[in-house]
Coordinates of C-alpha atoms in Angstrom, one line a residue:
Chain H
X1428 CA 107.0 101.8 144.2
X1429 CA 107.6 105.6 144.4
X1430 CA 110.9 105.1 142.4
X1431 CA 108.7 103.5 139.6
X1432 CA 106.7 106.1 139.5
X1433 CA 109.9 108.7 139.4
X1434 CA 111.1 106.3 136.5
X1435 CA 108.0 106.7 134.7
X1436 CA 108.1 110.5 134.5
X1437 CA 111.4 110.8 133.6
X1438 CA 110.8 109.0 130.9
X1439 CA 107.5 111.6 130.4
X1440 CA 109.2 114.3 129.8
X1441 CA 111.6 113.3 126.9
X1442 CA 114.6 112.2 129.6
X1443 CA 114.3 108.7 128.0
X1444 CA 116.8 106.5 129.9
X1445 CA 118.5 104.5 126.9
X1446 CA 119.4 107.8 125.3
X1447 CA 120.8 109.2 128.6
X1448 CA 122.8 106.3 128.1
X1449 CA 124.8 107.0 125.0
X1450 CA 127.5 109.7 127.0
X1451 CA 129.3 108.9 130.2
X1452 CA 131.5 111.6 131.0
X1453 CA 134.8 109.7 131.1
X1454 CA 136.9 113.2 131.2
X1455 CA 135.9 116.4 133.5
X1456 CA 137.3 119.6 133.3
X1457 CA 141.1 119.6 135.1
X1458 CA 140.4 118.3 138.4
X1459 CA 136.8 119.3 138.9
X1460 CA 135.4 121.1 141.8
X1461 CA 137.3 121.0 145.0
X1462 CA 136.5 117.8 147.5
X1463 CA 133.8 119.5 150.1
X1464 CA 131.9 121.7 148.2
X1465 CA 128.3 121.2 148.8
X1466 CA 126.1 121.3 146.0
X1467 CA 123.2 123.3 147.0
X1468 CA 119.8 123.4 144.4
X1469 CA 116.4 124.6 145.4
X1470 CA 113.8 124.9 143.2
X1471 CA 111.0 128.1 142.9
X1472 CA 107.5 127.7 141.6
X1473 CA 105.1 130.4 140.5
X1474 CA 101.7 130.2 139.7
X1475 CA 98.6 131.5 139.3
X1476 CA 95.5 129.6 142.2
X1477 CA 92.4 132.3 141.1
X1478 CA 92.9 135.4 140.9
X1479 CA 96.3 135.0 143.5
X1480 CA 99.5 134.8 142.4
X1481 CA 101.6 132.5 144.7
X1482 CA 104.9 130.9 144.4
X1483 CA 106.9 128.4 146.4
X1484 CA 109.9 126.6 146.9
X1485 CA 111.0 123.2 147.5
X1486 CA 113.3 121.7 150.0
X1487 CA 117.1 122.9 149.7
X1488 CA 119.1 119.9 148.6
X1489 CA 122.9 119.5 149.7
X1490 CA 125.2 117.1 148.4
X1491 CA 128.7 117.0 149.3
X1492 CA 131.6 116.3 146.5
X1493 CA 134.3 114.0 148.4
X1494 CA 137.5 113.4 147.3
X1495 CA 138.7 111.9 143.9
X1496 CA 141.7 109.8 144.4
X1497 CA 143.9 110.8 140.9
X1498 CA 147.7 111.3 139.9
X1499 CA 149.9 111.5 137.0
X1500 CA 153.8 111.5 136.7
X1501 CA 155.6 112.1 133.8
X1502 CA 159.1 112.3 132.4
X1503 CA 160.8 115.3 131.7
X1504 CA 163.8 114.0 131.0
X1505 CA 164.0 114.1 127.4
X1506 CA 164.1 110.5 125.6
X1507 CA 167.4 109.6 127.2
X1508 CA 169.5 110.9 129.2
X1509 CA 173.5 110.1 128.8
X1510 CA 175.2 108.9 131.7
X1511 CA 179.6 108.9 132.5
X1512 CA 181.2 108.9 135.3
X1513 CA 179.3 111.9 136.3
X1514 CA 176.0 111.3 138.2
X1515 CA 173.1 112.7 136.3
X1516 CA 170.1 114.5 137.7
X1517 CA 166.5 112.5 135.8
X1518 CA 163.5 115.2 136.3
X1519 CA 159.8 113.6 136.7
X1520 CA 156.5 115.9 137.3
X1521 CA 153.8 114.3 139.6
X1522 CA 150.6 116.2 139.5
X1523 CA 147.7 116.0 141.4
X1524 CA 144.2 115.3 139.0
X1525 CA 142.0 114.8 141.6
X1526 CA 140.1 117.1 143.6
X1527 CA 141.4 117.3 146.9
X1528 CA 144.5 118.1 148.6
X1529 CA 146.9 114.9 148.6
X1530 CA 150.0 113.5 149.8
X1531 CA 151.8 110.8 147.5
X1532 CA 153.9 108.3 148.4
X1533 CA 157.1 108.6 146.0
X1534 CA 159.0 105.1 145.2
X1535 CA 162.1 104.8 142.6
X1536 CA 163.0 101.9 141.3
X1537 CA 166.1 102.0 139.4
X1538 CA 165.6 97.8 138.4
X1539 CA 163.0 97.9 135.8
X1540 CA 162.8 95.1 133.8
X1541 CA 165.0 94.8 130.7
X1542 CA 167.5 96.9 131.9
X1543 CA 171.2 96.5 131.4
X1544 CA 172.4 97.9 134.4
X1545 CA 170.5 98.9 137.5
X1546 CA 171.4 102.8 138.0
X1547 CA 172.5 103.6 141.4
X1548 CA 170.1 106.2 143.4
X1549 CA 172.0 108.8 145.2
X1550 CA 168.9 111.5 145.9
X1551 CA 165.4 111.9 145.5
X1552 CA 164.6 115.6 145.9
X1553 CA 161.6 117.9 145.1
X1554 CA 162.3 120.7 143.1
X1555 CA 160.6 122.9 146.4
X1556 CA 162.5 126.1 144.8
X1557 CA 160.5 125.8 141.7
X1558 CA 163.9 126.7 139.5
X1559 CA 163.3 123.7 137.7
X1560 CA 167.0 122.5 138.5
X1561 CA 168.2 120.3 141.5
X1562 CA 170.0 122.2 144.1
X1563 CA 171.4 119.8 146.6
X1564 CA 170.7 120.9 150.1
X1565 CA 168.4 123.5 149.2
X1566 CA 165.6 121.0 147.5
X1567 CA 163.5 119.0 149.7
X1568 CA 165.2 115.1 150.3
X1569 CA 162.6 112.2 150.1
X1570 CA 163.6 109.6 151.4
X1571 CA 162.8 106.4 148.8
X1572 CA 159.1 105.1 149.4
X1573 CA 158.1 108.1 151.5
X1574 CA 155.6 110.8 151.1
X1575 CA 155.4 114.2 149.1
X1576 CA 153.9 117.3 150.9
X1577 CA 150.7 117.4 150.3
X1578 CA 149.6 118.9 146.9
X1579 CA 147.0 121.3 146.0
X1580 CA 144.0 119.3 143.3
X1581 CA 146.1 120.5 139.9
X1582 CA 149.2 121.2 141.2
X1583 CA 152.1 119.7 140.0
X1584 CA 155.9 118.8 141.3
X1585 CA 158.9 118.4 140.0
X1586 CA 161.2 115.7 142.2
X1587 CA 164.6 114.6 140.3
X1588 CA 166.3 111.4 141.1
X1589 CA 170.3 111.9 141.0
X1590 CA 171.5 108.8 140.1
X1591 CA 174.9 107.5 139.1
X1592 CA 176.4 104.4 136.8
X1593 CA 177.2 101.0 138.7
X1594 CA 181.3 99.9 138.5
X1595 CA 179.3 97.1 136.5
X1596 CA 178.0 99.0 133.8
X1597 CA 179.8 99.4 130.2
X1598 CA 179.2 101.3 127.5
X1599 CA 176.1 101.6 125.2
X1600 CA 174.2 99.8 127.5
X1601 CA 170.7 100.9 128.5
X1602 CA 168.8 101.3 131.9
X1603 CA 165.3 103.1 132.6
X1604 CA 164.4 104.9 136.2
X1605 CA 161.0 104.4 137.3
X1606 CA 159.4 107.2 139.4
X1607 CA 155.8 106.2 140.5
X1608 CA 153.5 108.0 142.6
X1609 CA 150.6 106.4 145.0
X1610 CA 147.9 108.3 146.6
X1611 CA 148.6 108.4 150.6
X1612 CA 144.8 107.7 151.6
X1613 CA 144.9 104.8 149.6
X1614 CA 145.4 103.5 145.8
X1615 CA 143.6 100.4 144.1
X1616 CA 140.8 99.8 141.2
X1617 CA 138.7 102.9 140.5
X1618 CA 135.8 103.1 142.6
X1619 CA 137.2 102.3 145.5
X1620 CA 136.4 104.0 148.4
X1621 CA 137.8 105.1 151.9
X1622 CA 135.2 106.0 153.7
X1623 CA 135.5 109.5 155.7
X1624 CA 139.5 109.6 154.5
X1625 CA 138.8 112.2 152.2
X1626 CA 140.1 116.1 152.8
X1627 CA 137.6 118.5 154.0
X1628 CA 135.4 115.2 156.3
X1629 CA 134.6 113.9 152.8
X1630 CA 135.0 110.0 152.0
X1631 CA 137.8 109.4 149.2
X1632 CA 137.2 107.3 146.2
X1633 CA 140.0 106.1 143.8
X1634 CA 139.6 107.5 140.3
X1635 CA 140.4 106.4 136.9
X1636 CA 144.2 106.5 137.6
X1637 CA 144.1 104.2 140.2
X1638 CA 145.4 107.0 142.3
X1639 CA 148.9 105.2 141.5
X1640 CA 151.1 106.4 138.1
X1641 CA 154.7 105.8 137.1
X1642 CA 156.8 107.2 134.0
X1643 CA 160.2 105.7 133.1
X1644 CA 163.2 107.9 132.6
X1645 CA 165.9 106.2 130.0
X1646 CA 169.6 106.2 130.3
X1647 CA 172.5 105.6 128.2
X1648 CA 176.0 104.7 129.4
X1649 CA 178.3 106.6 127.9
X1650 CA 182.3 105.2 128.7
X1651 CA 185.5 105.1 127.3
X1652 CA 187.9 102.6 128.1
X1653 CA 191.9 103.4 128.0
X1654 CA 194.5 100.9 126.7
X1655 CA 197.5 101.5 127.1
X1656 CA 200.5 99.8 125.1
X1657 CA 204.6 99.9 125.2
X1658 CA 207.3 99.0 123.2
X1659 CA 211.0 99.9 122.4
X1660 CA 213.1 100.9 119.7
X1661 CA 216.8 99.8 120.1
X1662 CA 219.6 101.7 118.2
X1663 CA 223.0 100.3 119.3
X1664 CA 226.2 102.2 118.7
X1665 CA 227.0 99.6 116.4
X1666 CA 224.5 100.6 113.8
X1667 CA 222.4 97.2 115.0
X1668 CA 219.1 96.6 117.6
X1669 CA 221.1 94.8 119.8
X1670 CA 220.5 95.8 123.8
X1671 CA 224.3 96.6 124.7
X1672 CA 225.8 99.7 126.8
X1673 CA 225.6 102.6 125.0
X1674 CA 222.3 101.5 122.8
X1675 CA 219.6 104.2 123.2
X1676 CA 216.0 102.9 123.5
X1677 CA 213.3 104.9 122.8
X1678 CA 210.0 104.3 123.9
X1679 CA 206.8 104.6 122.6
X1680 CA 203.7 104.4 124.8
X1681 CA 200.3 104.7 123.5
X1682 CA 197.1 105.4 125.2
X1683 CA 193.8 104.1 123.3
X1684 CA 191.0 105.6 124.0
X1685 CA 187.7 103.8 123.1
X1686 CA 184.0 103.8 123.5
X1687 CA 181.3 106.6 123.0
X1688 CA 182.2 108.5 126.1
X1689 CA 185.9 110.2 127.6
X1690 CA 188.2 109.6 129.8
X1691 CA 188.9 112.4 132.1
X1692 CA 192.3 113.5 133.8
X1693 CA 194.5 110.9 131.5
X1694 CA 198.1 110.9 132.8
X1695 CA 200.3 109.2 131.2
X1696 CA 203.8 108.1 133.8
X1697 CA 206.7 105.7 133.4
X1698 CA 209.4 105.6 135.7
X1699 CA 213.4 105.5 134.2
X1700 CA 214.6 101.7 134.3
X1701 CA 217.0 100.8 136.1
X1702 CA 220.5 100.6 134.8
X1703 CA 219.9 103.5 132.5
X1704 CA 220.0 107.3 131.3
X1705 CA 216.7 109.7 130.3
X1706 CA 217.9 111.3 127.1
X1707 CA 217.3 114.8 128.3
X1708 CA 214.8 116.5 125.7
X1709 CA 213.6 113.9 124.5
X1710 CA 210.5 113.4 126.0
X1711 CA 207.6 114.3 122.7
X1712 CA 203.9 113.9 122.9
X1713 CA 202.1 113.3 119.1
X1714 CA 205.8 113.6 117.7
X1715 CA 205.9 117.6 118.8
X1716 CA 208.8 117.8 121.8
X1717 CA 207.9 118.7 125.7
X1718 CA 210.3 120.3 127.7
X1719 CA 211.6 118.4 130.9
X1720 CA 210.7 121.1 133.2
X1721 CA 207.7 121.1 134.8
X1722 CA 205.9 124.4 133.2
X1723 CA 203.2 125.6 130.9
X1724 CA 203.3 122.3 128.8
X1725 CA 201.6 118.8 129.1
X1726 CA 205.1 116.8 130.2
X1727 CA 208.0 116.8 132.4
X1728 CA 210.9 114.4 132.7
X1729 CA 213.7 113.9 135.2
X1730 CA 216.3 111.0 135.8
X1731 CA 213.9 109.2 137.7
X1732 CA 211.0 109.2 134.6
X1733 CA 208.8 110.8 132.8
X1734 CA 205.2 112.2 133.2
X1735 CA 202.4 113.6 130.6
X1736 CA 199.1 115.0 131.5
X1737 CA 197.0 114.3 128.8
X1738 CA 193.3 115.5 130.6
X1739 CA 190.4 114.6 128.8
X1740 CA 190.9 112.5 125.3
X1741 CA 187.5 111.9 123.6
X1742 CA 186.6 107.7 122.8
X1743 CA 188.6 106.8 119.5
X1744 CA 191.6 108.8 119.8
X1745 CA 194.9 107.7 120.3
X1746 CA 197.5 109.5 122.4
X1747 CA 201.4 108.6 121.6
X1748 CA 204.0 109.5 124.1
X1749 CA 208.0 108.8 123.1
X1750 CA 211.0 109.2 125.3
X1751 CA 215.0 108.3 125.2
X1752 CA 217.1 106.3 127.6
X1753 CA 220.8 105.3 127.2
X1754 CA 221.7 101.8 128.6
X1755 CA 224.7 102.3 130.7
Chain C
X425 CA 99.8 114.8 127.2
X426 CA 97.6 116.5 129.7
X427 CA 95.7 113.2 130.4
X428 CA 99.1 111.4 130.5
X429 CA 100.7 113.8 133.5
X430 CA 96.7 113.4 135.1
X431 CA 97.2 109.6 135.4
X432 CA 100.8 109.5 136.7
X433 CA 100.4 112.2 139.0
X434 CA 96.9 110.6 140.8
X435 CA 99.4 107.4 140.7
X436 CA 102.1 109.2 142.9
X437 CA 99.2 110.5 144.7
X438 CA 98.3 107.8 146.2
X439 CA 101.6 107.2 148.0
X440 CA 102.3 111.3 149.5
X441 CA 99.7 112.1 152.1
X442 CA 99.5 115.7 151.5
X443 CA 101.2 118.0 154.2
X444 CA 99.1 119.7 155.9
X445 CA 101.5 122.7 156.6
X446 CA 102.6 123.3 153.2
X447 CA 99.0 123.3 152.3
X448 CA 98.3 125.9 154.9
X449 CA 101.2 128.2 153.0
X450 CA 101.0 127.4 149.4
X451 CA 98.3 125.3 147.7
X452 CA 101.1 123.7 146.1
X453 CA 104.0 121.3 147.0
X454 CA 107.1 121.4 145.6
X455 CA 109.9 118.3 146.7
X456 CA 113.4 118.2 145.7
X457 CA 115.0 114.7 145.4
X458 CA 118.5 114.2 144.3
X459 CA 119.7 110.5 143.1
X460 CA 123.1 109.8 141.6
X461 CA 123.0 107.7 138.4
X462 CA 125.5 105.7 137.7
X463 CA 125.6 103.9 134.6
X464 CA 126.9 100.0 134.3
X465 CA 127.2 97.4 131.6
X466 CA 125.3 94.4 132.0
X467 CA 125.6 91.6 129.3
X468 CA 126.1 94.5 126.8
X469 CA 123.3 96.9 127.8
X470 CA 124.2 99.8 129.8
X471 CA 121.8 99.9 132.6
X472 CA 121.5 103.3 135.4
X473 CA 121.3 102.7 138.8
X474 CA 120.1 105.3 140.8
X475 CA 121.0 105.5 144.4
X476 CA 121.2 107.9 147.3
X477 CA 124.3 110.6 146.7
X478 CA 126.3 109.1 149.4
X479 CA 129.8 109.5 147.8
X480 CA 130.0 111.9 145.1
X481 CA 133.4 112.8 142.7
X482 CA 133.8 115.2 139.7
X483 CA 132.3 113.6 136.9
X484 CA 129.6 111.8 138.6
X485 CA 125.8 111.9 137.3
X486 CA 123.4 113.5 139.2
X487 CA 119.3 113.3 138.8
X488 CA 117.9 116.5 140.1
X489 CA 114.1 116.3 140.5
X490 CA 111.4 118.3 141.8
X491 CA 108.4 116.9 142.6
X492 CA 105.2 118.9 143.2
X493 CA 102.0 118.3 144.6
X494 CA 98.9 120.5 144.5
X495 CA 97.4 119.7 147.8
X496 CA 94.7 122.8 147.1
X497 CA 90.9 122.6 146.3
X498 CA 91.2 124.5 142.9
X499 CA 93.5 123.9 139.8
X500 CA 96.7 126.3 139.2
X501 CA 97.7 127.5 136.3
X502 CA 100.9 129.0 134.5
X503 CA 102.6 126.5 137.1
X504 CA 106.5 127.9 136.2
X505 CA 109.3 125.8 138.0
X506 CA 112.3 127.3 137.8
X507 CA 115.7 125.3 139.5
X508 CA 118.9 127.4 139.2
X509 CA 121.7 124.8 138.2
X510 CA 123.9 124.8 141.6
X511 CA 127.2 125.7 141.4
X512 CA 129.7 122.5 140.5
X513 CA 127.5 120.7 138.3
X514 CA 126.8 121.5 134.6
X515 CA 123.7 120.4 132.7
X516 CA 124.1 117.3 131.4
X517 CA 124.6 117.6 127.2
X518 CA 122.7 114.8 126.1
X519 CA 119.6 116.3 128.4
X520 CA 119.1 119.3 127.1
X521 CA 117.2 118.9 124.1
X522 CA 113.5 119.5 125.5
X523 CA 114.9 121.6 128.3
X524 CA 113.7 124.9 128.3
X525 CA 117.0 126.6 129.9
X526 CA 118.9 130.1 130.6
X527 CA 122.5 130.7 129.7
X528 CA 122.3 134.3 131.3
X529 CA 121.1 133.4 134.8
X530 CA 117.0 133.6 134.0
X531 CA 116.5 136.8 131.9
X532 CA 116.4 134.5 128.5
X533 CA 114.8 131.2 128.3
X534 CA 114.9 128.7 125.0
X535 CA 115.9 125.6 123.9
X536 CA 120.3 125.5 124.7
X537 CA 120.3 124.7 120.7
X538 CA 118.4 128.3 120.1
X539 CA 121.0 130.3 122.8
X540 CA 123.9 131.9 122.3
X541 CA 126.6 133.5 124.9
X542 CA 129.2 135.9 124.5
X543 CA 132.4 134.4 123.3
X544 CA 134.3 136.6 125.0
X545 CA 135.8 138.4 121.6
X546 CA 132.9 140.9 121.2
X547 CA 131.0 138.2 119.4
X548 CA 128.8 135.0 120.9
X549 CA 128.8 131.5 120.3
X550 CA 126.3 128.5 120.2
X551 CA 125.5 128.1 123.6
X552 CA 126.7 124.7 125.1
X553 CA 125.4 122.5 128.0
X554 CA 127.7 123.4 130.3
X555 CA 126.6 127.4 130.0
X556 CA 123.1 127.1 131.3
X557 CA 122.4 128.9 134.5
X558 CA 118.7 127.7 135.0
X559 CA 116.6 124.7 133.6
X560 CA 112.7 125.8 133.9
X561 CA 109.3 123.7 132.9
X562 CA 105.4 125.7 132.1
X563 CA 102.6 123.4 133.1
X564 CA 100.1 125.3 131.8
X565 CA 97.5 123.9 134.6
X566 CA 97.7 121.3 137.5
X567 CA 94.6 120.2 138.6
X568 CA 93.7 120.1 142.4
X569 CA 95.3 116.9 143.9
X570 CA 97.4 116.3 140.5
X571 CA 101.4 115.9 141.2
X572 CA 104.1 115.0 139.4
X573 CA 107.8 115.1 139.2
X574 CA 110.2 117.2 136.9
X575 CA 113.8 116.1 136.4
X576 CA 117.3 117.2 134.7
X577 CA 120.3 115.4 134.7
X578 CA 123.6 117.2 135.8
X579 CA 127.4 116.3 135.9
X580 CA 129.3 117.2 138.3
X581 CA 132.2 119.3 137.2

């Protein structure tokens, strides 16, 4: 009965329910006040009973804000993120939009659906430096599924993932990294509550987030694949091609280098067959001559074969190498 | 209007047995009631449920109310009441348009439309909802044994 009455002069004084209706404040301001602050009001009224003026206040009301379950991650990565046979570090920011200090529990899943390979995860760090770059054994190691430190309501962290390419992977292929984040106290449909979970002896309730949010970072393979191929050149002293003693042979080996990425440390080695002679000075890499010592150049070559460092040769270039041998 | 607030304040009468302390300190009553509103869709019409403020977040609705009572023999008049909006809530905006309010912490009262504030360049700016300090209401007479209850809504921030 007394709430019908309450209803009633609400609706007296202009507060007309239908058009309180029309805004529901789906956004606050950053995070909002802090879980556990009590909201304190007390009204004062003045007045005037005869000829006294009197005035007098009400009861003090105290409400208590508990805590709003609420996270966002995000990628920082870039739109993708090009991956060799070097492990790259993938950067994600999961901040804290509720009101209360929070723990989250971190899980990676490098298997999102649709991928092409399934990165492997070597480290899950946070960035506890605040340099914004991973520094192995100075950043705090998470292990996979575990929890954050707790963060302050607003404050954001950055935790990489240091992942590296499976044997399985070729290149141009595609993979995405999923970082997400779940409140500790709890995660689930907004609304939900934990009752006396919150910080601060407050009850925690589960915002619009969910209190659980994931980004995807995206990765590109980036390989090169080496093919190498050799064959001969006879010159016998005959003025034919025949293979006879005395015929020199030279060979040509070429190294193919394909795909979008390098390969790193190429060497290029062939050993002196048996039954005959390395041509000394012979040895050339791309037609231009290496000496046989071992010295400033790329190559060397001795009676018992022939080496050429070629170190790193970009995808779609060819390296030729050529040496002499005289059959005996 | 006066005849209105008569009838609905003899109705609430009916139901609070005046104090007898607060009528030995002040002929008049005053009651504060907080409810949180919370606004749901039923087949298409958004309906507010009011309930106790047992679990409140940032962003929740809140129905501050002051009911008051005259429990004396006589009427009173120039019956101010003044509520200072607590810290971490904000006026609501779509309940300010009768309000009389202050943006300056109760020197200045008006309409929040009528109000400006400093805008922090040298110069001011419209007042908005979430600048108001203090939400008043002039009854310009409450007859002995009239009550009645004055509300504003509030967000949390």
């Amino acid at each position: 009965m007394s709430k019908y009455a309450f209803i009633k002069h609400v609706r007296f004084f202009g507060l007309v329910a239908t058009a309180i209706a029309a805004v529901h404040p789906a956004s606050v301001i950053a995070a909002g006040v802090s879980a556990g602050t009590l909201i304190q009001s007390t009204a004062t009224a003045t007045y005037t009973a005869g000829t006294m003026n009197g005035s007098v206040q009400s009861n003090t009301l105290s409400v208590k804000v508990d805590e709003l379950l609420d996270v966002a991650v995000s990628s920082l990565s870039g739109s993708t993120t090009t991956i060799g046979s070097n492990q790259v570090v993938l950067t994600y920011a999961v901040t804290n939009t509720g009101n209360g200090d929070e723990a989250f529990n971190i899980h990676v899943d490098p298997a999102v659906a649709g991928n092409q390979f399934d990165a492997v995860v070597q480290a899950i760090a946070i960035d506890s430096n605040g340099n914004n770059a991973y520094d192995a054994g100075v950043d705090l190691q998470l292990t996979n599924h575990n929890a954050t430190p707790s963060i302050a309501p607003d404050g954001m962290v950055r935790i990489f993932v240091v992942v590296s390419l499976p044997a399985s992977a070729s290149d141009m292929q595609t993979s995405s990294v999923q970082l997400s984040a779940e409140a500790v106290t709890g995660s689930g449909s907004a609304g939900t509550a934990y009752a006396g979970q919150g910080t601060s002896s407050t009850d925690a309730v589960v915002g619009a987030s969910g209190a659980l949010a994931f980004a995807n970072n995206d990765l590109l393979a980036s390989l090169a694949v080496v093919t190498l191929t050799k064959s001969a050149n006879i010159v016998d002293p005959f003025g034919g091609t025949q293979p006879v003693p005395g015929a020199i042979v030279t060979y040509i080996i070429t190294a193919a280098v394909s795909g979008t990425g390098q390969a790193e440390g190429l060497q290029i080695a062939d050993v002196i067959p048996t039954g005959t002679t390395y041509q000394n000075g012979t040895l050339k890499l791309e037609g231009a001559s290496l000496s046989d010592a071992s010295d400033s150049d790329a190559g060397n070559a001795s009676a018992s074969g022939v080496n050429v460092n070629l170190g790193t040769i970009a995808g779609g270039t060819n390296q030729t190498v050529k040496f002499d041998v005289k059959i005996n | 209007m006066r005849k209105n607030l008569l009838l609905l304040g003899a109705f609430i009468a009916a139901f609070h047995a005046p104090s007898v302390l607060a009528q030995a300190a002040s002929p008049v009553e005053l009651k504060g009631d907080v409810k949180l509103d919370k606004i749901v869709v039923q087949n298409g019409k958004e309906q507010h449920i009011l309930s106790e403020p047992k679990i409140v977040v940032p962003g929740d609705r809140l129905i501050f109310s002051t009911a008051y009572h005259n429990n004396g023999a006589m009427v009173v008049k120039n019956f101010v009441v003044t509520n200072p909006i607590p810290e971490g809530v904000t006026l609501a905006s779509d309940a300010t348009g009768l309000l009389e309010v202050s943006v300056d912490g109760g020197k200045n009262w008006g309409r929040l439309a009528l109000l400006t504030v400093p805008d922090g360049q040298g110069g001011t700016r419209p007042a908005q909802a979430a600048d108001a300090t203090h939400v008043r209401w002039t009854l310009a007479s409450v007859a002995a044994g009239a009550s009645g209850v004055l509300a504003y809504n509030a967000i949390v921030r």
